[in-house]
Amino acid sequence: MAVNFQLLLSEIYREVLPLQSQGALAYYIPELAAVNPNMFGMHLRRLEGEEAAIGASDVKFSLQSIAKAFTLALAVSLIGEKIFERVGVEPSGSAFNSLVQLEYEKGIPRNPFINAGAMVVCDVLIDQLKNPKAEILAFVQKLADNNEIRFNEETAESENKFGFRNHALANFVKSFGNIHHNVEEVLDLYFHICSIEMSCNDLTKAFLLFANHGKVFSTGEQILNSSQTKRINAVMQTCGFYDESGEFAFTVGLPGKSGVGGGIVAVHPEKYAAAVWSPRLNAKGNSVMGMKALELLTTKLGTSIF
Ligand code: GLU
């Protein structure tokens, strides 16, 4: 029997609503601490084009770490697997902004989704692109088929001002020689990519790249080959949810990426992309309602990649 996806999302919304008061905003970034904590939006887009939405699915929010999936995809499209000589593919088992591991692993970040790893990817993009900010934004706009997507300059600036730990990380990696450009330039780009604002609706369109063997959903342009897409999906599965990637694989069973803005995007290769936004985070930094909503989605559909 054909699934009624709209009904499915309504049912999920009803079931996650009791969790609405659980968790806390990302207080360490002043702009994020000012968001209405009770927002919830979800969007599902199937590769064949069918879509379903509930709540604030077209309200833009701060991508934060979700943007790291886009910069990784762009870097892989430009220099291929060579990127993995400078950043690993193993879960870190420690916080996304931890300095500890970097010391004994000599400045090679465990994966491209912890902050230090994303900074190394930004360093590579500065090498490869003439105008990195504009070209990264254009890349994301193309994936989402939406020219209105922008950086939020206030968020980027406030992170730069208060991101003492990120400044420490970038300088630390630079001390090992794994950041080649000026630290301030790399951090400026890093804070800008984190500040990109998109809606769940935009995100499902953009993430279908990873469900579609590296092809842009709206144009069919091949950006990554199947093997590169598989590798990025594998890293999203094992490292995409902070120190809760095991839990996400266990309860949801899809690759994806979360951010401290409260967004989570997950992908079922060859089938669909699903995005949820709800700003209250659990202790690991993942959206409380978002995690549950995606767990319910794969449970009710009875499909995951496992
Ligand atoms: N801009 C945030 C930071 O560097 C990203 C954190 C995240 O979403 O994981 O702290």
mmCIF file of C-alpha atoms and ligand atoms in Angstrom:
data_model
loop_
_atom_site.group_PDB
_atom_site.id
_atom_site.type_symbol
_atom_site.label_atom_id
_atom_site.label_comp_id
_atom_site.label_asym_id
_atom_site.label_seq_id
_atom_site.Cartn_x
_atom_site.Cartn_y
_atom_site.Cartn_z
ATOM 1 C CA MET A 1 0.000 0.000 0.000
ATOM 2 C CA ALA A 2 1.307 3.472 -0.875
ATOM 3 C CA VAL A 3 2.447 5.456 2.161
ATOM 4 C CA ASN A 4 0.718 8.765 2.869
ATOM 5 C CA PHE A 5 3.811 10.805 3.770
ATOM 6 C CA GLN A 6 1.872 13.873 4.856
ATOM 7 C CA LEU A 7 -0.110 11.799 7.319
ATOM 8 C CA LEU A 8 3.091 10.164 8.495
ATOM 9 C CA LEU A 9 4.701 13.530 9.340
ATOM 10 C CA SER A 10 1.543 14.675 11.176
ATOM 11 C CA GLU A 11 1.645 11.514 13.245
ATOM 12 C CA ILE A 12 5.355 12.005 14.018
ATOM 13 C CA TYR A 13 4.736 15.622 15.027
ATOM 14 C CA ARG A 14 2.015 14.557 17.451
ATOM 15 C CA GLU A 15 4.277 11.958 18.983
ATOM 16 C CA VAL A 16 7.324 14.228 19.461
ATOM 17 C CA LEU A 17 5.364 17.199 20.818
ATOM 18 C CA PRO A 18 5.536 15.987 24.457
ATOM 19 C CA LEU A 19 9.343 16.406 24.224
ATOM 20 C CA GLN A 20 9.086 20.091 23.360
ATOM 21 C CA SER A 21 10.319 21.433 26.695
ATOM 22 C CA GLN A 22 13.301 19.066 26.916
ATOM 23 C CA GLY A 23 16.838 20.212 26.181
ATOM 24 C CA ALA A 24 18.488 23.616 25.924
ATOM 25 C CA LEU A 25 19.546 26.088 23.250
ATOM 26 C CA ALA A 26 23.187 26.386 22.180
ATOM 27 C CA TYR A 27 23.842 29.117 24.720
ATOM 28 C CA TYR A 28 27.521 29.452 23.806
ATOM 29 C CA ILE A 29 26.683 31.230 20.538
ATOM 30 C CA PRO A 30 24.714 34.376 21.509
ATOM 31 C CA GLU A 31 22.760 34.532 18.225
ATOM 32 C CA LEU A 32 21.555 30.946 18.645
ATOM 33 C CA ALA A 33 20.548 31.511 22.256
ATOM 34 C CA ALA A 34 18.064 34.119 21.001
ATOM 35 C CA VAL A 35 16.018 31.704 18.823
ATOM 36 C CA ASN A 36 12.440 30.733 19.802
ATOM 37 C CA PRO A 37 13.103 27.380 21.508
ATOM 38 C CA ASN A 38 9.696 25.906 20.662
ATOM 39 C CA MET A 39 10.087 25.869 16.896
ATOM 40 C CA PHE A 40 9.637 22.591 15.063
ATOM 41 C CA GLY A 41 9.713 21.886 11.355
ATOM 42 C CA MET A 42 10.179 18.765 9.286
ATOM 43 C CA HIS A 43 10.411 18.079 5.573
ATOM 44 C CA LEU A 44 10.666 14.861 3.611
ATOM 45 C CA ARG A 45 11.594 14.759 -0.070
ATOM 46 C CA ARG A 46 11.708 11.611 -2.099
ATOM 47 C CA LEU A 47 14.028 11.199 -5.061
ATOM 48 C CA GLU A 48 11.010 10.808 -7.338
ATOM 49 C CA GLY A 49 9.948 14.306 -6.292
ATOM 50 C CA GLU A 50 7.165 13.621 -3.798
ATOM 51 C CA GLU A 51 7.380 15.799 -0.675
ATOM 52 C CA ALA A 52 5.702 16.279 2.696
ATOM 53 C CA ALA A 53 6.092 19.025 5.294
ATOM 54 C CA ILE A 54 4.981 19.882 8.805
ATOM 55 C CA GLY A 55 5.406 22.908 11.087
ATOM 56 C CA ALA A 56 8.081 25.502 10.367
ATOM 57 C CA SER A 57 9.564 23.534 7.493
ATOM 58 C CA ASP A 58 10.265 26.623 5.412
ATOM 59 C CA VAL A 59 11.693 28.816 8.183
ATOM 60 C CA LYS A 60 15.430 29.346 7.809
ATOM 61 C CA PHE A 61 17.728 28.471 10.702
ATOM 62 C CA SER A 62 21.465 28.416 11.363
ATOM 63 C CA LEU A 63 23.101 25.372 9.776
ATOM 64 C CA GLN A 64 26.154 25.299 12.026
ATOM 65 C CA SER A 65 27.787 21.874 11.641
ATOM 66 C CA ILE A 66 25.382 20.740 8.922
ATOM 67 C CA ALA A 67 27.334 23.043 6.593
ATOM 68 C CA LYS A 68 30.378 20.818 7.095
ATOM 69 C CA ALA A 69 28.745 18.205 4.835
ATOM 70 C CA PHE A 70 28.593 20.783 2.031
ATOM 71 C CA THR A 71 32.189 21.956 2.410
ATOM 72 C CA LEU A 72 33.358 18.345 2.513
ATOM 73 C CA ALA A 73 31.394 17.556 -0.669
ATOM 74 C CA LEU A 74 32.865 20.599 -2.413
ATOM 75 C CA ALA A 75 36.413 19.730 -1.304
ATOM 76 C CA VAL A 76 36.001 16.113 -2.489
ATOM 77 C CA SER A 77 34.635 17.349 -5.816
ATOM 78 C CA LEU A 78 37.746 19.541 -6.204
ATOM 79 C CA ILE A 79 40.624 17.379 -4.941
ATOM 80 C CA GLY A 80 39.056 13.923 -4.570
ATOM 81 C CA GLU A 81 40.140 11.528 -1.840
ATOM 82 C CA LYS A 82 43.386 13.477 -1.258
ATOM 83 C CA ILE A 83 41.437 15.452 1.323
ATOM 84 C CA PHE A 84 41.632 12.367 3.558
ATOM 85 C CA GLU A 85 45.422 12.698 3.788
ATOM 86 C CA ARG A 86 44.859 15.769 5.952
ATOM 87 C CA VAL A 87 41.754 14.720 7.859
ATOM 88 C CA GLY A 88 40.743 11.245 9.051
ATOM 89 C CA VAL A 89 37.514 9.255 8.793
ATOM 90 C CA GLU A 90 37.207 7.849 12.320
ATOM 91 C CA PRO A 91 34.696 8.871 14.983
ATOM 92 C CA SER A 92 36.468 10.927 17.596
ATOM 93 C CA GLY A 93 34.771 9.643 20.747
ATOM 94 C CA SER A 94 35.250 13.113 22.200
ATOM 95 C CA ALA A 95 33.471 16.458 21.934
ATOM 96 C CA PHE A 96 33.312 18.211 18.569
ATOM 97 C CA ASN A 97 35.470 21.048 19.910
ATOM 98 C CA SER A 98 37.963 18.997 21.913
ATOM 99 C CA LEU A 99 41.697 19.793 21.748
ATOM 100 C CA VAL A 100 42.955 16.661 23.470
ATOM 101 C CA GLN A 101 43.121 14.150 20.601
ATOM 102 C CA LEU A 102 44.826 16.637 18.303
ATOM 103 C CA GLU A 103 47.865 16.698 20.550
ATOM 104 C CA TYR A 104 48.713 13.015 20.245
ATOM 105 C CA GLU A 105 47.486 12.695 16.665
ATOM 106 C CA LYS A 106 49.777 15.529 15.600
ATOM 107 C CA GLY A 107 47.238 17.938 14.236
ATOM 108 C CA ILE A 108 45.421 15.487 11.916
ATOM 109 C CA PRO A 109 41.770 15.834 12.980
ATOM 110 C CA ARG A 110 39.909 12.561 13.392
ATOM 111 C CA ASN A 111 37.220 13.449 10.841
ATOM 112 C CA PRO A 112 35.925 16.350 8.725
ATOM 113 C CA PHE A 113 32.932 16.999 11.010
ATOM 114 C CA ILE A 114 34.658 17.868 14.261
ATOM 115 C CA ASN A 115 35.532 21.560 14.279
ATOM 116 C CA ALA A 116 39.255 21.084 13.671
ATOM 117 C CA GLY A 117 38.520 18.807 10.690
ATOM 118 C CA ALA A 118 36.100 21.302 9.175
ATOM 119 C CA MET A 119 38.753 24.013 9.568
ATOM 120 C CA VAL A 120 41.246 21.902 7.616
ATOM 121 C CA VAL A 121 38.605 21.472 4.883
ATOM 122 C CA CYS A 122 38.150 25.278 4.863
ATOM 123 C CA ASP A 123 41.927 25.651 4.497
ATOM 124 C CA VAL A 124 41.819 23.353 1.441
ATOM 125 C CA LEU A 125 38.945 25.354 -0.047
ATOM 126 C CA ILE A 126 40.914 28.593 0.388
ATOM 127 C CA ASP A 127 43.656 26.922 -1.669
ATOM 128 C CA GLN A 128 41.299 25.788 -4.362
ATOM 129 C CA LEU A 129 38.880 28.690 -4.782
ATOM 130 C CA LYS A 130 39.493 32.264 -5.914
ATOM 131 C CA ASN A 131 36.676 33.654 -3.808
ATOM 132 C CA PRO A 132 35.914 30.936 -1.240
ATOM 133 C CA LYS A 133 32.937 32.551 0.538
ATOM 134 C CA ALA A 134 31.085 33.441 -2.659
ATOM 135 C CA GLU A 135 31.863 30.136 -4.350
ATOM 136 C CA ILE A 136 30.822 28.016 -1.356
ATOM 137 C CA LEU A 137 27.577 29.967 -1.075
ATOM 138 C CA ALA A 138 26.940 29.518 -4.812
ATOM 139 C CA PHE A 139 27.588 25.766 -4.434
ATOM 140 C CA VAL A 140 25.039 25.465 -1.612
ATOM 141 C CA GLN A 141 22.526 27.611 -3.529
ATOM 142 C CA LYS A 142 22.916 25.316 -6.532
ATOM 143 C CA LEU A 143 22.368 22.156 -4.468
ATOM 144 C CA ALA A 144 19.237 23.630 -2.871
ATOM 145 C CA ASP A 145 18.115 25.389 -6.058
ATOM 146 C CA ASN A 146 17.610 28.581 -4.033
ATOM 147 C CA ASN A 147 19.515 31.806 -4.709
ATOM 148 C CA GLU A 148 18.192 33.403 -1.534
ATOM 149 C CA ILE A 149 20.408 31.342 0.766
ATOM 150 C CA ARG A 150 22.816 33.619 2.659
ATOM 151 C CA PHE A 151 25.402 33.787 5.415
ATOM 152 C CA ASN A 152 24.199 35.433 8.613
ATOM 153 C CA GLU A 153 26.918 38.027 9.199
ATOM 154 C CA GLU A 154 25.846 38.686 12.814
ATOM 155 C CA THR A 155 26.089 35.002 13.714
ATOM 156 C CA ALA A 156 29.484 34.693 12.035
ATOM 157 C CA GLU A 157 30.738 37.781 13.821
ATOM 158 C CA SER A 158 29.447 36.757 17.229
ATOM 159 C CA GLU A 159 31.052 33.321 16.877
ATOM 160 C CA ASN A 160 34.317 34.915 15.885
ATOM 161 C CA LYS A 161 34.166 37.147 18.931
ATOM 162 C CA PHE A 162 33.230 34.459 21.442
ATOM 163 C CA GLY A 163 34.689 31.321 19.805
ATOM 164 C CA PHE A 164 37.802 31.168 21.958
ATOM 165 C CA ARG A 165 37.990 27.403 21.714
ATOM 166 C CA ASN A 166 37.746 27.487 17.917
ATOM 167 C CA HIS A 167 40.558 30.043 17.824
ATOM 168 C CA ALA A 168 42.600 27.693 19.998
ATOM 169 C CA LEU A 169 41.837 24.718 17.728
ATOM 170 C CA ALA A 170 42.833 26.528 14.535
ATOM 171 C CA ASN A 171 46.075 27.769 16.062
ATOM 172 C CA PHE A 172 46.823 24.319 17.442
ATOM 173 C CA VAL A 173 46.329 22.616 14.058
ATOM 174 C CA LYS A 174 48.407 25.363 12.430
ATOM 175 C CA SER A 175 51.231 24.615 14.892
ATOM 176 C CA PHE A 176 51.385 21.089 13.408
ATOM 177 C CA GLY A 177 51.461 22.494 9.865
ATOM 178 C CA ASN A 178 48.037 21.146 8.879
ATOM 179 C CA ILE A 179 46.598 24.612 8.281
ATOM 180 C CA HIS A 180 48.508 26.400 5.523
ATOM 181 C CA HIS A 181 46.739 29.730 5.356
ATOM 182 C CA ASN A 182 46.417 32.536 7.833
ATOM 183 C CA VAL A 183 44.471 31.324 10.890
ATOM 184 C CA GLU A 184 42.183 34.375 10.886
ATOM 185 C CA GLU A 185 41.269 33.791 7.252
ATOM 186 C CA VAL A 186 40.471 30.114 7.885
ATOM 187 C CA LEU A 187 38.371 30.957 10.956
ATOM 188 C CA ASP A 188 36.505 33.698 9.116
ATOM 189 C CA LEU A 189 35.544 31.180 6.431
ATOM 190 C CA TYR A 190 34.691 28.510 9.038
ATOM 191 C CA PHE A 191 32.405 30.859 11.001
ATOM 192 C CA HIS A 192 30.755 31.985 7.779
ATOM 193 C CA ILE A 193 29.936 28.483 6.584
ATOM 194 C CA CYS A 194 28.468 27.672 10.013
ATOM 195 C CA SER A 195 26.303 30.804 9.802
ATOM 196 C CA ILE A 196 24.558 29.801 6.545
ATOM 197 C CA GLU A 197 20.791 29.792 7.014
ATOM 198 C CA MET A 198 18.500 27.325 5.259
ATOM 199 C CA SER A 199 15.112 25.759 5.861
ATOM 200 C CA CYS A 200 14.269 22.050 6.162
ATOM 201 C CA ASN A 201 12.736 22.389 2.729
ATOM 202 C CA ASP A 202 16.043 23.683 1.273
ATOM 203 C CA LEU A 203 18.033 21.037 3.107
ATOM 204 C CA THR A 204 16.163 18.026 1.772
ATOM 205 C CA LYS A 205 16.691 19.283 -1.766
ATOM 206 C CA ALA A 206 20.403 19.869 -1.187
ATOM 207 C CA PHE A 207 20.991 16.552 0.611
ATOM 208 C CA LEU A 208 19.422 14.531 -2.179
ATOM 209 C CA LEU A 209 22.918 14.896 -3.696
ATOM 210 C CA PHE A 210 23.959 12.206 -1.208
ATOM 211 C CA ALA A 211 20.928 10.026 -1.970
ATOM 212 C CA ASN A 212 21.468 10.286 -5.707
ATOM 213 C CA HIS A 213 25.051 9.079 -6.299
ATOM 214 C CA GLY A 214 26.398 12.646 -6.309
ATOM 215 C CA LYS A 215 23.939 14.221 -8.754
ATOM 216 C CA VAL A 216 22.371 17.626 -8.071
ATOM 217 C CA PHE A 217 18.643 17.034 -7.538
ATOM 218 C CA SER A 218 17.287 19.914 -9.601
ATOM 219 C CA THR A 219 19.735 19.843 -12.545
ATOM 220 C CA GLY A 220 21.080 16.300 -12.648
ATOM 221 C CA GLU A 221 24.661 17.668 -12.737
ATOM 222 C CA GLN A 222 27.133 15.037 -11.526
ATOM 223 C CA ILE A 223 29.214 16.634 -8.756
ATOM 224 C CA LEU A 224 30.592 13.539 -7.029
ATOM 225 C CA ASN A 225 30.974 10.021 -8.364
ATOM 226 C CA SER A 226 29.227 7.077 -6.679
ATOM 227 C CA SER A 227 32.299 6.041 -4.733
ATOM 228 C CA GLN A 228 32.896 9.566 -3.383
ATOM 229 C CA THR A 229 29.225 9.843 -2.431
ATOM 230 C CA LYS A 230 29.371 6.506 -0.628
ATOM 231 C CA ARG A 231 32.414 7.666 1.309
ATOM 232 C CA ILE A 232 30.804 10.907 2.414
ATOM 233 C CA ASN A 233 27.682 8.989 3.458
ATOM 234 C CA ALA A 234 29.878 6.586 5.426
ATOM 235 C CA VAL A 235 31.564 9.449 7.278
ATOM 236 C CA MET A 236 28.166 11.033 7.950
ATOM 237 C CA GLN A 237 26.941 7.730 9.359
ATOM 238 C CA THR A 238 29.904 7.200 11.666
ATOM 239 C CA CYS A 239 30.771 10.808 12.582
ATOM 240 C CA GLY A 240 27.776 13.010 11.703
ATOM 241 C CA PHE A 241 26.129 13.309 15.110
ATOM 242 C CA TYR A 242 28.871 14.346 17.492
ATOM 243 C CA ASP A 243 29.500 11.805 20.174
ATOM 244 C CA GLU A 244 26.089 10.289 19.502
ATOM 245 C CA SER A 245 26.716 8.834 16.043
ATOM 246 C CA GLY A 246 26.438 5.287 17.407
ATOM 247 C CA GLU A 247 23.105 6.145 19.001
ATOM 248 C CA PHE A 248 21.850 7.683 15.748
ATOM 249 C CA ALA A 249 22.872 4.594 13.753
ATOM 250 C CA PHE A 250 21.241 2.447 16.440
ATOM 251 C CA THR A 251 17.913 4.279 16.635
ATOM 252 C CA VAL A 252 17.557 5.873 13.168
ATOM 253 C CA GLY A 253 19.886 3.919 10.890
ATOM 254 C CA LEU A 254 20.593 6.560 8.255
ATOM 255 C CA PRO A 255 23.623 8.700 7.399
ATOM 256 C CA GLY A 256 23.206 12.405 8.042
ATOM 257 C CA LYS A 257 24.465 15.485 9.800
ATOM 258 C CA SER A 258 23.324 17.562 12.735
ATOM 259 C CA GLY A 259 24.195 21.066 13.914
ATOM 260 C CA VAL A 260 23.922 23.035 17.146
ATOM 261 C CA GLY A 261 21.332 25.273 15.464
ATOM 262 C CA GLY A 262 18.977 22.321 16.114
ATOM 263 C CA GLY A 263 18.834 20.964 12.567
ATOM 264 C CA ILE A 264 19.334 17.339 11.538
ATOM 265 C CA VAL A 265 19.312 16.024 7.969
ATOM 266 C CA ALA A 266 19.307 12.326 7.161
ATOM 267 C CA VAL A 267 19.527 10.530 3.862
ATOM 268 C CA HIS A 268 18.231 7.182 2.668
ATOM 269 C CA PRO A 269 20.418 6.469 -0.390
ATOM 270 C CA GLU A 270 18.343 6.082 -3.564
ATOM 271 C CA LYS A 271 15.157 6.929 -1.666
ATOM 272 C CA TYR A 272 14.783 10.222 0.224
ATOM 273 C CA ALA A 273 16.193 12.989 2.386
ATOM 274 C CA ALA A 274 14.512 14.111 5.615
ATOM 275 C CA ALA A 275 15.283 17.291 7.554
ATOM 276 C CA VAL A 276 14.077 18.301 11.028
ATOM 277 C CA TRP A 277 14.619 21.493 12.953
ATOM 278 C CA SER A 278 13.938 22.039 16.623
ATOM 279 C CA PRO A 279 16.447 24.185 18.532
ATOM 280 C CA ARG A 280 16.489 22.537 21.955
ATOM 281 C CA LEU A 281 19.535 20.262 22.152
ATOM 282 C CA ASN A 282 20.390 17.288 24.311
ATOM 283 C CA ALA A 283 23.635 17.107 26.292
ATOM 284 C CA LYS A 284 25.513 15.803 23.220
ATOM 285 C CA GLY A 285 24.452 18.758 21.041
ATOM 286 C CA ASN A 286 21.714 17.078 18.977
ATOM 287 C CA SER A 287 18.123 18.304 18.687
ATOM 288 C CA VAL A 288 15.939 16.374 21.148
ATOM 289 C CA MET A 289 12.802 16.419 18.995
ATOM 290 C CA GLY A 290 14.842 16.000 15.823
ATOM 291 C CA MET A 291 16.448 12.753 16.978
ATOM 292 C CA LYS A 292 13.089 11.332 18.033
ATOM 293 C CA ALA A 293 11.294 12.452 14.863
ATOM 294 C CA LEU A 294 13.832 10.695 12.654
ATOM 295 C CA GLU A 295 13.734 7.581 14.805
ATOM 296 C CA LEU A 296 9.957 7.509 14.390
ATOM 297 C CA LEU A 297 10.281 8.087 10.642
ATOM 298 C CA THR A 298 12.464 5.051 9.983
ATOM 299 C CA THR A 299 10.534 2.949 12.504
ATOM 300 C CA LYS A 300 7.177 3.724 10.946
ATOM 301 C CA LEU A 301 8.499 3.248 7.415
ATOM 302 C CA GLY A 302 10.212 0.038 8.532
ATOM 303 C CA THR A 303 13.332 0.894 6.495
ATOM 304 C CA SER A 304 16.813 2.016 7.341
ATOM 305 C CA ILE A 305 20.074 1.319 5.570
ATOM 306 C CA PHE A 306 20.736 -1.642 7.853
HETATM 307 N N1 GLU B 1 29.961 26.948 14.734
HETATM 308 C C1 GLU B 1 29.822 25.952 15.733
HETATM 309 C C2 GLU B 1 31.098 25.823 16.513
HETATM 310 O O1 GLU B 1 32.129 25.862 15.929
HETATM 311 C C3 GLU B 1 29.469 24.663 15.057
HETATM 312 C C4 GLU B 1 29.136 23.671 16.080
HETATM 313 C C5 GLU B 1 28.227 22.605 15.590
HETATM 314 O O2 GLU B 1 27.144 22.816 15.045
HETATM 315 O O3 GLU B 1 28.661 21.505 15.831
HETATM 316 O O4 GLU B 1 31.127 25.695 17.707
#
